[in-house]
Coordinates of C-alpha atoms in Angstrom, one line a residue:
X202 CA 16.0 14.5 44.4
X203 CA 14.6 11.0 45.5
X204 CA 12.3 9.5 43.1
X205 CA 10.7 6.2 44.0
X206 CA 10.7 3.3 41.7
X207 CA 7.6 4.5 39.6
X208 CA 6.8 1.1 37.2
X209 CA 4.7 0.3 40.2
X210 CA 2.5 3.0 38.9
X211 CA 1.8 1.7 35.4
X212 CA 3.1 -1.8 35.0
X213 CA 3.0 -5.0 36.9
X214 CA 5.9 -7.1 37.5
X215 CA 4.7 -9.4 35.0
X216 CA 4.4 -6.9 32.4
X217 CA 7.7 -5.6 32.8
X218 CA 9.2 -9.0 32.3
X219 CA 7.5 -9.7 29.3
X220 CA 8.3 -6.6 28.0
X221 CA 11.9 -7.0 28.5
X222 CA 11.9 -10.9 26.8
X223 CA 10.1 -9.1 23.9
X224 CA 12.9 -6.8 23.2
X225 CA 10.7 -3.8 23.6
X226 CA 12.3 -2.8 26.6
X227 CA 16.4 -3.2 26.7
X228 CA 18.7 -2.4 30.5
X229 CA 20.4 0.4 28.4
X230 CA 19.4 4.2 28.6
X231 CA 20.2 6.9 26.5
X232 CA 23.9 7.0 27.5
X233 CA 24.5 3.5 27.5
X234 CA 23.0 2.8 23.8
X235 CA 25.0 6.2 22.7
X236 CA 28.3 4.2 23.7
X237 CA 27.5 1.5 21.6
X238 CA 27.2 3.4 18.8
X239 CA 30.4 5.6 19.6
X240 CA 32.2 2.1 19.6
X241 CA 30.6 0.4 16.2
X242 CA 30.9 3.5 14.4
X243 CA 33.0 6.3 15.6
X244 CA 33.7 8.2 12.5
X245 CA 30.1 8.7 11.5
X246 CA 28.0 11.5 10.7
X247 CA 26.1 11.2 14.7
X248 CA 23.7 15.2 15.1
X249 CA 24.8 18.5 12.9
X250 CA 23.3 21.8 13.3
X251 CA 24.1 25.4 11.1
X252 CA 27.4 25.5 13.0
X253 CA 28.7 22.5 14.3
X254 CA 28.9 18.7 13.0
X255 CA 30.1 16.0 16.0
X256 CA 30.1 12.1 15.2
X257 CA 29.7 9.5 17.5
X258 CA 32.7 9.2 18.8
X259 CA 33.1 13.2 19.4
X260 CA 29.4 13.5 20.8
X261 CA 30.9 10.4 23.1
X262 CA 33.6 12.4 24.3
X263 CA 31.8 15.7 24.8
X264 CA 28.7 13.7 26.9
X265 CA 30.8 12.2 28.9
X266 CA 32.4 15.5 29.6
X267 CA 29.6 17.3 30.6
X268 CA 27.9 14.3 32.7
X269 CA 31.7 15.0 34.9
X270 CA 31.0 18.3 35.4
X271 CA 27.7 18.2 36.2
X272 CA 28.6 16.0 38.8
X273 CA 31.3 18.4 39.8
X274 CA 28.9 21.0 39.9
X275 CA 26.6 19.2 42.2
X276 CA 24.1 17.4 40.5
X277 CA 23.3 14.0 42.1
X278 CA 21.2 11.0 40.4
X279 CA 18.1 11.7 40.4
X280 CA 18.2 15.9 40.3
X281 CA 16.3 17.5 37.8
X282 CA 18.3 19.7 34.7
X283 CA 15.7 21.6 33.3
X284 CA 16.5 22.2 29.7
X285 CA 15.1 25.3 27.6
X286 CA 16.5 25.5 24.7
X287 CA 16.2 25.5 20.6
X288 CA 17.0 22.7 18.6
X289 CA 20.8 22.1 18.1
X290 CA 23.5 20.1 19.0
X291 CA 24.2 21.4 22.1
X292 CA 21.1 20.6 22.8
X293 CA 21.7 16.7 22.2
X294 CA 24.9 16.9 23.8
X295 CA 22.9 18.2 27.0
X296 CA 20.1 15.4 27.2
X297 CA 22.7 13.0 26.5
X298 CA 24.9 14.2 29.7
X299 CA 21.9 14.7 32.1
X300 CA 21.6 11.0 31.3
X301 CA 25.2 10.2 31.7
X302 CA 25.2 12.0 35.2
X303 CA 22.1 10.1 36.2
X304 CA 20.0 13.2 36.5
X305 CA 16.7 13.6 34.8
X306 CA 16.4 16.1 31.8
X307 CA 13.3 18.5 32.1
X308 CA 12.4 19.4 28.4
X309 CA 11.0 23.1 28.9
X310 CA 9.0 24.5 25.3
X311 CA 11.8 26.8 24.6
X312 CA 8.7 30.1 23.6
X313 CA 7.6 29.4 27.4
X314 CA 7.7 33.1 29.6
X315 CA 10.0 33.5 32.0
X316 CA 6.6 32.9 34.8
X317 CA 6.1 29.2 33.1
X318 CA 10.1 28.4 33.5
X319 CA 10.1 30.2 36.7
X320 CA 7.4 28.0 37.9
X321 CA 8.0 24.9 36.5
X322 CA 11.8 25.0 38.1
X323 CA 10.2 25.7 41.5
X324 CA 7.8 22.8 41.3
X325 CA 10.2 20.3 39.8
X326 CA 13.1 21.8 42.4
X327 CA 15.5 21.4 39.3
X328 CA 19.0 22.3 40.4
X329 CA 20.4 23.4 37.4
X330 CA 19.1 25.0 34.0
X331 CA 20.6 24.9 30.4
X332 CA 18.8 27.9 28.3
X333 CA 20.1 29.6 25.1
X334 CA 19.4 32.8 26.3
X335 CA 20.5 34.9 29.9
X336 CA 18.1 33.6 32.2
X337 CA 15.9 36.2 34.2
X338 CA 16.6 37.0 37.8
X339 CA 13.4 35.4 39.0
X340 CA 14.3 32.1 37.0
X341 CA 17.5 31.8 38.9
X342 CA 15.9 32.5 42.3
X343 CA 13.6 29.3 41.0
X344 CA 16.5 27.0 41.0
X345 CA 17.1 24.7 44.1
X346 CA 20.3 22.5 44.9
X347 CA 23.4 23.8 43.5
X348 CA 21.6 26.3 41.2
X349 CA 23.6 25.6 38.3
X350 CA 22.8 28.1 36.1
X351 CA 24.6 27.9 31.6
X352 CA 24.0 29.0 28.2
X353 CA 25.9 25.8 27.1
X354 CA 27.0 22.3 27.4
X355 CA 31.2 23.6 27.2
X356 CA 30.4 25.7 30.2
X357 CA 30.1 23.2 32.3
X358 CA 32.0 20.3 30.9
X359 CA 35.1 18.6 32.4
X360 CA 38.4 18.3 30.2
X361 CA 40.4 15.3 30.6
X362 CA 37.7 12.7 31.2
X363 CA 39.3 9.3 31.2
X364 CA 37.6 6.6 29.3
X365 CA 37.8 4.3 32.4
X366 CA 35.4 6.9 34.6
X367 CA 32.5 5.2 35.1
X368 CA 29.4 7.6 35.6
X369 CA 26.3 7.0 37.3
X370 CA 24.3 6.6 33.8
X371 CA 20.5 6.9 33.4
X372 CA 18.7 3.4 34.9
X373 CA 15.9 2.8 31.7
X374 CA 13.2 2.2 34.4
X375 CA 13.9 5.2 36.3
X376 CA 12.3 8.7 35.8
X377 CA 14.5 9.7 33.0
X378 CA 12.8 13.0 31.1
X379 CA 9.8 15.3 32.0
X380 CA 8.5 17.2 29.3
X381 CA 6.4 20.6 29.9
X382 CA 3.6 20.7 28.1
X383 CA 2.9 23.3 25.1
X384 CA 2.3 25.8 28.1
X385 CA -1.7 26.6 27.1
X386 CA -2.2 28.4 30.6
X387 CA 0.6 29.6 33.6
X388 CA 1.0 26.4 34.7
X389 CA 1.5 23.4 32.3
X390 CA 1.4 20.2 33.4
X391 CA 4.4 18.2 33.2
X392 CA 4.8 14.6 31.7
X393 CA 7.0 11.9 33.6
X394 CA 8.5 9.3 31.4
X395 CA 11.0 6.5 31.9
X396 CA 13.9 6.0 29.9
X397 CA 12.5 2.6 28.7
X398 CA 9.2 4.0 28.0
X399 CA 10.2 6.2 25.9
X400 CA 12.7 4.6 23.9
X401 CA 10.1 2.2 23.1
X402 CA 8.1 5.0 21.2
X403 CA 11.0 5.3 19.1
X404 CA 11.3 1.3 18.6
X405 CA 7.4 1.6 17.7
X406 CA 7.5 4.3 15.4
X407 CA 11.1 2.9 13.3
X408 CA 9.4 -0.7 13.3
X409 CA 6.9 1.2 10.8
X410 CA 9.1 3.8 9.4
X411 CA 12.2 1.7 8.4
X412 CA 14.9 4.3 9.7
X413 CA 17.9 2.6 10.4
X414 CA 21.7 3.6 11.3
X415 CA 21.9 4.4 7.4
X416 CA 19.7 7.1 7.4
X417 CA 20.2 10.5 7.6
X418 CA 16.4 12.3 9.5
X419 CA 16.2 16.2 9.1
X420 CA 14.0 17.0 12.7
X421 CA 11.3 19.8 12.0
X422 CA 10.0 19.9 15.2
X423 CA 10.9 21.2 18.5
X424 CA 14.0 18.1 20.6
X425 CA 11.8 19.6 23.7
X426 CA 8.6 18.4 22.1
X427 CA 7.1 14.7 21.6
X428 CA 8.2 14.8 18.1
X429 CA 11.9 15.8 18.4
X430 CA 12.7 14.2 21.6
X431 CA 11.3 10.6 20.9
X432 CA 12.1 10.7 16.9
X433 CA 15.0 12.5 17.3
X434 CA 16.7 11.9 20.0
X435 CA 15.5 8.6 21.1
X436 CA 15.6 7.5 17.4
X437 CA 19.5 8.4 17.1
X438 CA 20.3 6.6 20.2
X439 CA 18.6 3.7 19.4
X440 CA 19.1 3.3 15.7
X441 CA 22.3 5.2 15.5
X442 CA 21.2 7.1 12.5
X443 CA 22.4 10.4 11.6
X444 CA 20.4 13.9 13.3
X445 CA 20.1 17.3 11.5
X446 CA 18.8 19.7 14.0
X447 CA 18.6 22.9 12.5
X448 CA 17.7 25.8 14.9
X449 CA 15.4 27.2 12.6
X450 CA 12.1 25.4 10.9
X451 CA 11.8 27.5 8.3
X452 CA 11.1 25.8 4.7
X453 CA 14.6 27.6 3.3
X454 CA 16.4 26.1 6.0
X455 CA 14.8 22.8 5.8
X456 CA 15.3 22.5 2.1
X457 CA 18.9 23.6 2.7
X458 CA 19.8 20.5 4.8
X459 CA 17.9 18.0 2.9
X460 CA 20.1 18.7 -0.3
X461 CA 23.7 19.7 1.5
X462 CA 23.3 16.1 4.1
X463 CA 21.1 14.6 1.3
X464 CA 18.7 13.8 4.0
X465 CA 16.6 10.5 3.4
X466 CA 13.6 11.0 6.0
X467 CA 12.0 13.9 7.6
X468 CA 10.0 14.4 10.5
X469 CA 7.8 17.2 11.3
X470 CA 4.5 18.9 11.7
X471 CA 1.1 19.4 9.5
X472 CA 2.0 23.2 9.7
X473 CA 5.7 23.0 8.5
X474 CA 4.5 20.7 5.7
X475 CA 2.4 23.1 4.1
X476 CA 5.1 25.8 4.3
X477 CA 7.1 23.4 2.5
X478 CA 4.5 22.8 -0.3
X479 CA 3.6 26.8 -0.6
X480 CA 7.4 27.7 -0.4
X481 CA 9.5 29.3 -4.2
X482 CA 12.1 26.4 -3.0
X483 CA 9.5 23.9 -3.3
X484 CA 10.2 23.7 -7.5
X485 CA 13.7 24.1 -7.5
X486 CA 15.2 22.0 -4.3
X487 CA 16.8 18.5 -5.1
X488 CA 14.7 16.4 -2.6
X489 CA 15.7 13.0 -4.6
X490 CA 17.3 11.7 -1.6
X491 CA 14.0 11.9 0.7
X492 CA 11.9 8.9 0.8
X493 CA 10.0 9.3 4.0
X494 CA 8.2 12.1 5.6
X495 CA 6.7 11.5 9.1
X496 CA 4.1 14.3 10.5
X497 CA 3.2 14.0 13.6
X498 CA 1.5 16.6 16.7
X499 CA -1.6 17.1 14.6
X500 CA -3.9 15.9 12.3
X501 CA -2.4 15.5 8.7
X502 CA -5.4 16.2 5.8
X503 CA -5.5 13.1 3.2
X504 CA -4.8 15.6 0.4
X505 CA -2.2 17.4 1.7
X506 CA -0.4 14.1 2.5
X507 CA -1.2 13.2 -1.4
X508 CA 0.3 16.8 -2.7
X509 CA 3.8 16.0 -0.7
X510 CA 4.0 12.4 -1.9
X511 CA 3.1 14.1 -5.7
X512 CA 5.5 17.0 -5.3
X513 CA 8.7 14.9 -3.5
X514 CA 8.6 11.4 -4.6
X515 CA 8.5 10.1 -1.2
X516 CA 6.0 8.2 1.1
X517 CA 3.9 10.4 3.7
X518 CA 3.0 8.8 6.9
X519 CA 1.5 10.4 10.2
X520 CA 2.2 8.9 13.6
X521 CA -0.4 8.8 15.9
X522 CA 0.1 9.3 20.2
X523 CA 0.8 11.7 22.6
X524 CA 3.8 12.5 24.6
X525 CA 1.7 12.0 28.0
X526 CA 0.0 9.2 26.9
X527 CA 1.9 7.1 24.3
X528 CA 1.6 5.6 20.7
X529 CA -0.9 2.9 20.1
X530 CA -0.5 2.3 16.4
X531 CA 0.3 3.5 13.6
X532 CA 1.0 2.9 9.7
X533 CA 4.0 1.0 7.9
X534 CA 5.5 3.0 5.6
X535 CA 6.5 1.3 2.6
X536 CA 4.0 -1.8 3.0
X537 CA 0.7 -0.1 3.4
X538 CA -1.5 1.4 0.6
X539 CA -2.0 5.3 0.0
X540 CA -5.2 5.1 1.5
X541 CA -4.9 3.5 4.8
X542 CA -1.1 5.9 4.7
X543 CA -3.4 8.8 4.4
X544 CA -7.1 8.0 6.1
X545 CA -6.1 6.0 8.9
X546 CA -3.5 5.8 12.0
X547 CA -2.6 2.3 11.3
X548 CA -3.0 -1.1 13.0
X549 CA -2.1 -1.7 16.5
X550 CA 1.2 -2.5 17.7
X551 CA 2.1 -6.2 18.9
X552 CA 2.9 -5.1 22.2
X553 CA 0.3 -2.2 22.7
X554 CA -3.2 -3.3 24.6
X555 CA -5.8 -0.9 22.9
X556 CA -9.4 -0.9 23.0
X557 CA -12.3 0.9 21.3
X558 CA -14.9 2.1 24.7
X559 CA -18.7 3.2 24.9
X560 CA -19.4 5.7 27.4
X561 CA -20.2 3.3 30.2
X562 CA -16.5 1.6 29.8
X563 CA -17.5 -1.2 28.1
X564 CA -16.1 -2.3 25.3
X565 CA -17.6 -1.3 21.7
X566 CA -18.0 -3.7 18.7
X567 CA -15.8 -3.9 15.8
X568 CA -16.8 -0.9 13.3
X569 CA -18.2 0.9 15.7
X570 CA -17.2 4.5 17.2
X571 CA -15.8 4.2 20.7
X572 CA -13.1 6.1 22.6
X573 CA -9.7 5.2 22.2
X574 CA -7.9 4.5 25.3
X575 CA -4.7 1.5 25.6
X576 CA -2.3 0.4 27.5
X577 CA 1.6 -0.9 27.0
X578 CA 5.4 -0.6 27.5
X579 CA 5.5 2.7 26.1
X580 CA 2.9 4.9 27.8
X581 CA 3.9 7.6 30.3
X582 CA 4.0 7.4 34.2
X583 CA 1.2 10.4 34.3
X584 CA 1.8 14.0 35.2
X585 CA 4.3 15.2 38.0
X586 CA 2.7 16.3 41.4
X587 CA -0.6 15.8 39.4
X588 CA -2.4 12.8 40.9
X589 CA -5.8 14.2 40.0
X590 CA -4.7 15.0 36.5
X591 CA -3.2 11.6 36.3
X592 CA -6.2 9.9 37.5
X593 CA -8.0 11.7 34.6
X594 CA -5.7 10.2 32.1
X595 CA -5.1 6.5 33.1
X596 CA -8.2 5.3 34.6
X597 CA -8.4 2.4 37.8
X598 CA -8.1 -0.3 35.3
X599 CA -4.8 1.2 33.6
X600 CA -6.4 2.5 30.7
X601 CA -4.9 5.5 29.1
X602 CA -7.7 7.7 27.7
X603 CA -6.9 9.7 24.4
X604 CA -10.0 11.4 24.4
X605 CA -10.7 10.3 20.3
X606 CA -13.3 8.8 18.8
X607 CA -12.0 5.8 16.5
X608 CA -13.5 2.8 14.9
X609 CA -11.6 -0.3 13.4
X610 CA -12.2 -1.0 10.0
X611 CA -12.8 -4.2 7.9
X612 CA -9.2 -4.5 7.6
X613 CA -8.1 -3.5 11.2
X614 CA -6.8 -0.2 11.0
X615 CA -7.6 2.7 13.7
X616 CA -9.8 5.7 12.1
X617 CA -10.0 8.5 14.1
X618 CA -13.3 10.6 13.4
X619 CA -13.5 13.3 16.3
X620 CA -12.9 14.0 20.0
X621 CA -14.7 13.7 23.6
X622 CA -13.9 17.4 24.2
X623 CA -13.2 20.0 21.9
X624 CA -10.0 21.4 21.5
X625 CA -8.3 23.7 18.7
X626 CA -5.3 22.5 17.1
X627 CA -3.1 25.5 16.0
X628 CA -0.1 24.3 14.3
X629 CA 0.6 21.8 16.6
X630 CA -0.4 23.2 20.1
X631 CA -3.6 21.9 21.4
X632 CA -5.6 24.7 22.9
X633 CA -8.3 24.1 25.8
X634 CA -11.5 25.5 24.5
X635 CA -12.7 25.6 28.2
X636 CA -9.4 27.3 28.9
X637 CA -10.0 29.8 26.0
X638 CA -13.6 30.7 27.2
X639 CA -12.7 31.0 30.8
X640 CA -10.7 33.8 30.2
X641 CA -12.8 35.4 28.1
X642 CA -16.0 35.5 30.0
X643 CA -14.6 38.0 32.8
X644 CA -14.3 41.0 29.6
X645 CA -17.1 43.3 31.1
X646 CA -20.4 43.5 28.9
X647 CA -20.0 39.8 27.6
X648 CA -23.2 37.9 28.4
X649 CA -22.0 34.3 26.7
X650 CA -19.3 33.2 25.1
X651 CA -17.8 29.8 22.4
X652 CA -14.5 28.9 21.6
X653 CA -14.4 27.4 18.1
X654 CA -11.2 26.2 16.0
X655 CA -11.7 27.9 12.1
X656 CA -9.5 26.2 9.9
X657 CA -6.0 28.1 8.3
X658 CA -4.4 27.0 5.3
X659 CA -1.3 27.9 7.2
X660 CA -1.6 27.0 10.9
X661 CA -4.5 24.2 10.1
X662 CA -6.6 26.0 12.9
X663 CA -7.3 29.1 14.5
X664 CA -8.7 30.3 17.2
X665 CA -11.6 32.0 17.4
X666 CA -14.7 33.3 20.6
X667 CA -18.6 33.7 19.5
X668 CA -20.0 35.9 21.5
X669 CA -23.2 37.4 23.0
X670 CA -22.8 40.8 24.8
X671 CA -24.8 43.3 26.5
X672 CA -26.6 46.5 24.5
X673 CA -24.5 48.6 25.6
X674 CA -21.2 46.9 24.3
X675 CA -21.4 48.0 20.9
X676 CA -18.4 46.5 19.2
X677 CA -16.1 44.3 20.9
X678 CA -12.4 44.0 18.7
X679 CA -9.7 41.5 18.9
X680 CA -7.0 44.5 19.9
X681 CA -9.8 45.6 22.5
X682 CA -10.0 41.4 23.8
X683 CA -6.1 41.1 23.5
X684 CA -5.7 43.8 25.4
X685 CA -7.9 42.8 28.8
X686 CA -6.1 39.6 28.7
X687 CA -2.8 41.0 28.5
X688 CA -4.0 42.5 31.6
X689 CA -4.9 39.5 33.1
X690 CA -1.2 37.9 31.8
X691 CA -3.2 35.1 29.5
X692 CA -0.3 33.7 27.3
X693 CA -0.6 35.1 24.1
X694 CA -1.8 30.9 23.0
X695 CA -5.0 31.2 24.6
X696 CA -5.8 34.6 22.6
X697 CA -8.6 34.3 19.8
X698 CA -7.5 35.5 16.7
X699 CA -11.3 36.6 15.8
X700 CA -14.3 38.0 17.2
X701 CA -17.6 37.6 16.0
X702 CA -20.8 38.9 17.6
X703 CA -24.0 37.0 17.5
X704 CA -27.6 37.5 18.9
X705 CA -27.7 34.1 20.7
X706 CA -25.6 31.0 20.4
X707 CA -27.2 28.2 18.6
X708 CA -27.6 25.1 21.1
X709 CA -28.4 21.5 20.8
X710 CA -31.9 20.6 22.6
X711 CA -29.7 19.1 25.2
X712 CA -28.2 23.0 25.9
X713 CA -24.6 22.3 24.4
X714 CA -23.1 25.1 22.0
X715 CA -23.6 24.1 18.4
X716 CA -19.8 24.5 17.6
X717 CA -20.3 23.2 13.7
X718 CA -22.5 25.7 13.2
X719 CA -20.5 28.4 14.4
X720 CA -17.7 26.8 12.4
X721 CA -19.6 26.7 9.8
X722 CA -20.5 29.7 9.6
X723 CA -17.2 31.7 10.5
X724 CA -15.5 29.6 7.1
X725 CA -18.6 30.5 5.1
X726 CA -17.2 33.1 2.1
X727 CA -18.1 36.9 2.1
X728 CA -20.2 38.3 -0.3

């Protein structure tokens, strides 16, 4: 696939130079920065999983491997290898050889149905497809190019490499991963990054965290997602510090690998966090080694960030961004106070342009609300085959819009305090309320309909519809509502959890659903 040279869409020349004399931006890629390690430190601990253990210099050998045979197999610079897949070595090994072969890895959510893969491999005309389990017939009809079809990394690899072989290797200012979105409708949109861009995430996020080549990071979180693949992946290439990518997220096997690798940082989600805190292992685990925990993909309450600090001796931090946007600031670590760790998102980063805006794009006072948009080295190139979605996100001027509400404080730190548009957060996975209601309203008999998020000591949020139905509809049930959408193939993330009916929504003189109230009132306790 022929990709033209896409900086032109979010940099100028003169932003790219500086960013390169800052440092922020290196001429490596993934490949190039994992042969650096493999040469400093060859015999070190580089990604384990439940089954398999590979240090630099193997994960070196077994890269390089795979970028040969992909290139055997047909791929070409520039061809997309989508990639659905749980977390695990393999995995690594994969992104890592897509890179080596100058291809461009496609990070699929691996709980996507086979329509979203199917789909997103005809639209990205990916040529080959790594998945964990037998792909369907229609997902391999999706493929283009050489159709390359594996359940594995060895599959495909070439033996007898020779060191002197040089592969095309991933150019940093190229197209280098796109990442499917959480896959809240049939089509997600899909994020283009460069290699550069996205490695400077990682250099944002370690230049508050501390994690260096010492330190050994257990990844909670899905490699396909923003979390994994930037603080994972980009972070071990990077920093050369050691990976544990367990396949499972569960708080058993989490504990497990903190105390058998003696893990000193982990990096996760709100959700898995509280899992941690409610699980038996909780009182019993040896957690001494772990002084950092980084949460990230949702908002992080200020007590619950207290409880794990309390409970595992270790500093809490929550990283602020979006894969298909970027990071505009964030906390430090081990220099910062409990409060601003726990209540804020940090102060901006050197290199980061962010601004505060009122609804007329103008430019708020300090300590006032505005909407938090930025620009910088390490924002995405926009959404592929999207413009219109792209031009929603990055406005004329460059401007990356979050869609949060933030003010500065007195002592220049970013507080975020709500959101343009409403969205539920469940565990993670940000669900379009507009999306939710839309599918809703066909269900015969409804005469309105409101999405609202109801908060979960578990998930954080979920989703429940408010609605307003017709006389004769006497009792509308979430197995009845589950049902009509199954019907009308809604993925099972857009279903509300809850039904409750009202007489008439409660609205705002200006005609706009009071959604605290409903809130309110679904999280008010029976009698």
């Amino acid at each position: 696939m022929s990709w033209p040279h896409l900086c032109d869409m979010r940099w100028t020349p003169e932003q790219i130079q500086s960013y390169y004399a800052s440092g922020i931006w290196t001429p490596r890629g993934l490949d190039a920065l994992l042969a650096v390690h493999a040469a400093s430190r060859p015999d070190r601990l580089a990604f384990a999983d439940e089954s398999t253990e590979l240090t630099w210099s193997a994960l070196e050998i077994r890269v390089r491997a795979l970028g040969a045979g992909l290139i055997a197999a047909g791929v070409a610079p520039g061809d997309v290898v989508a990639v659905r897949m749980a977390n695990s070595v393999d995995h690594a090994v994969i992104v890592y050889g897509v890179a080596a072969a100058g291809a461009v890895a496609f990070e699929l959510p691996p709980d996507s149905s086979s329509a979203q893969v199917g789909h997103a491999l005809l639209r990205s005309r990916a040529v080959a497809l790594f998945a964990d389990a037998e792909p369907t017939e229609g997902e391999r009809t999706a493929l283009s190019g050489p159709a390359l079809v594996a359940c594995g990394s060895e599959t495909v690899a070439a033996t007898g490499v020779p060191d002197d072989v040089e592969l095309p290797g991933q150019h940093p200012d190229d197209v280098a991963v796109l990442v499917g979105t959480s896959g809240t409708t049939g089509t997600p949109k899909i994020v283009m990054r460069t290699a550069n861009a996205t490695l400077a995430m990682a250099r944002n996020v370690v230049s508050r965290t501390g994690v260096g080549g010492e330190d050994v990071v257990l990844v909670g979180a899905p490699l396909s997602g923003g979390i994994g693949y930037i603080n994972g992946l980009c972070t071990a290439a990077d920093r050369g510090a050691t990976m544990l990518v367990p396949h499972a997220n569960d708080p058993a096997t989490l504990f497990a690998f903190i105390e058998r690798y003696r893990a000193t940082a982990l990096q996760t989600v709100p959700t898995i966090l509280r899992r941690l805190l409610a699980a038996p292992q909780a009182a019993t685990a040896d957690v001494s080694s772990l002084g950092l925990v980084q949460s990230g993909g949702a908002y992080l309450h200020a007590h619950t960030a207290a409880l794990i600090e309390s409970r595992f001796d270790c500093h809490v931090i929550s990283a602020y961004g979006a894969v298909d946007l970027g990071t505009p600031s964030m906390v430090d670590a081990h220099h910062d106070t409990a409060e601003h760790r726990h209540e804020t998102v940090g102060p901006f980063f050197p290199e980061a342009e962010v601004a505060l805006l009122d609804e007329s794009g103008a430019r708020v006072p300090d300590g006032e609300i505005g909407e938090v948009v930025m620009r910088g080295p390490n924002t995405a190139l926009g959404y592929f085959q999207d413009p219109e979605a792209t031009r929603a996100l990055f406005d004329e001027q460059g401007w990356g819009h979050f869609g949060d509400l933030g003010r500065i404080d007195e002592d220049g730190y970013l507080r975020i305090v709500g959101r343009l548009k409403e969205i539920i957060n469940r565990g993670g996975k940000k669900l379009s309320i507009d999306e939710i209601e839309g599918n809703v309203r066909g269900f015969p008999g409804l005469r309105d309909v409101a999405a609202v998020g109801y908060a979960d000591p578990d998930l954080g949020e979920r989703c429940a519809v408010v609605v307003v139905t017709e006389p004769w509809l006497k009792l509308l049930t979430v197995a009845k509502l589950s049902a009509y959408l199954s019907q009308r193939r809604v993925p099972k993330t857009l279903w509300p959890e809850r039904v409750q009916t009202v007489d008439e929504l409660p609205l705002s003189p200006q005609g706009k659903v009071r959604r605290r109230e409903l809130r309110e009132r679904l999280e008010r306790p029976t009698a």
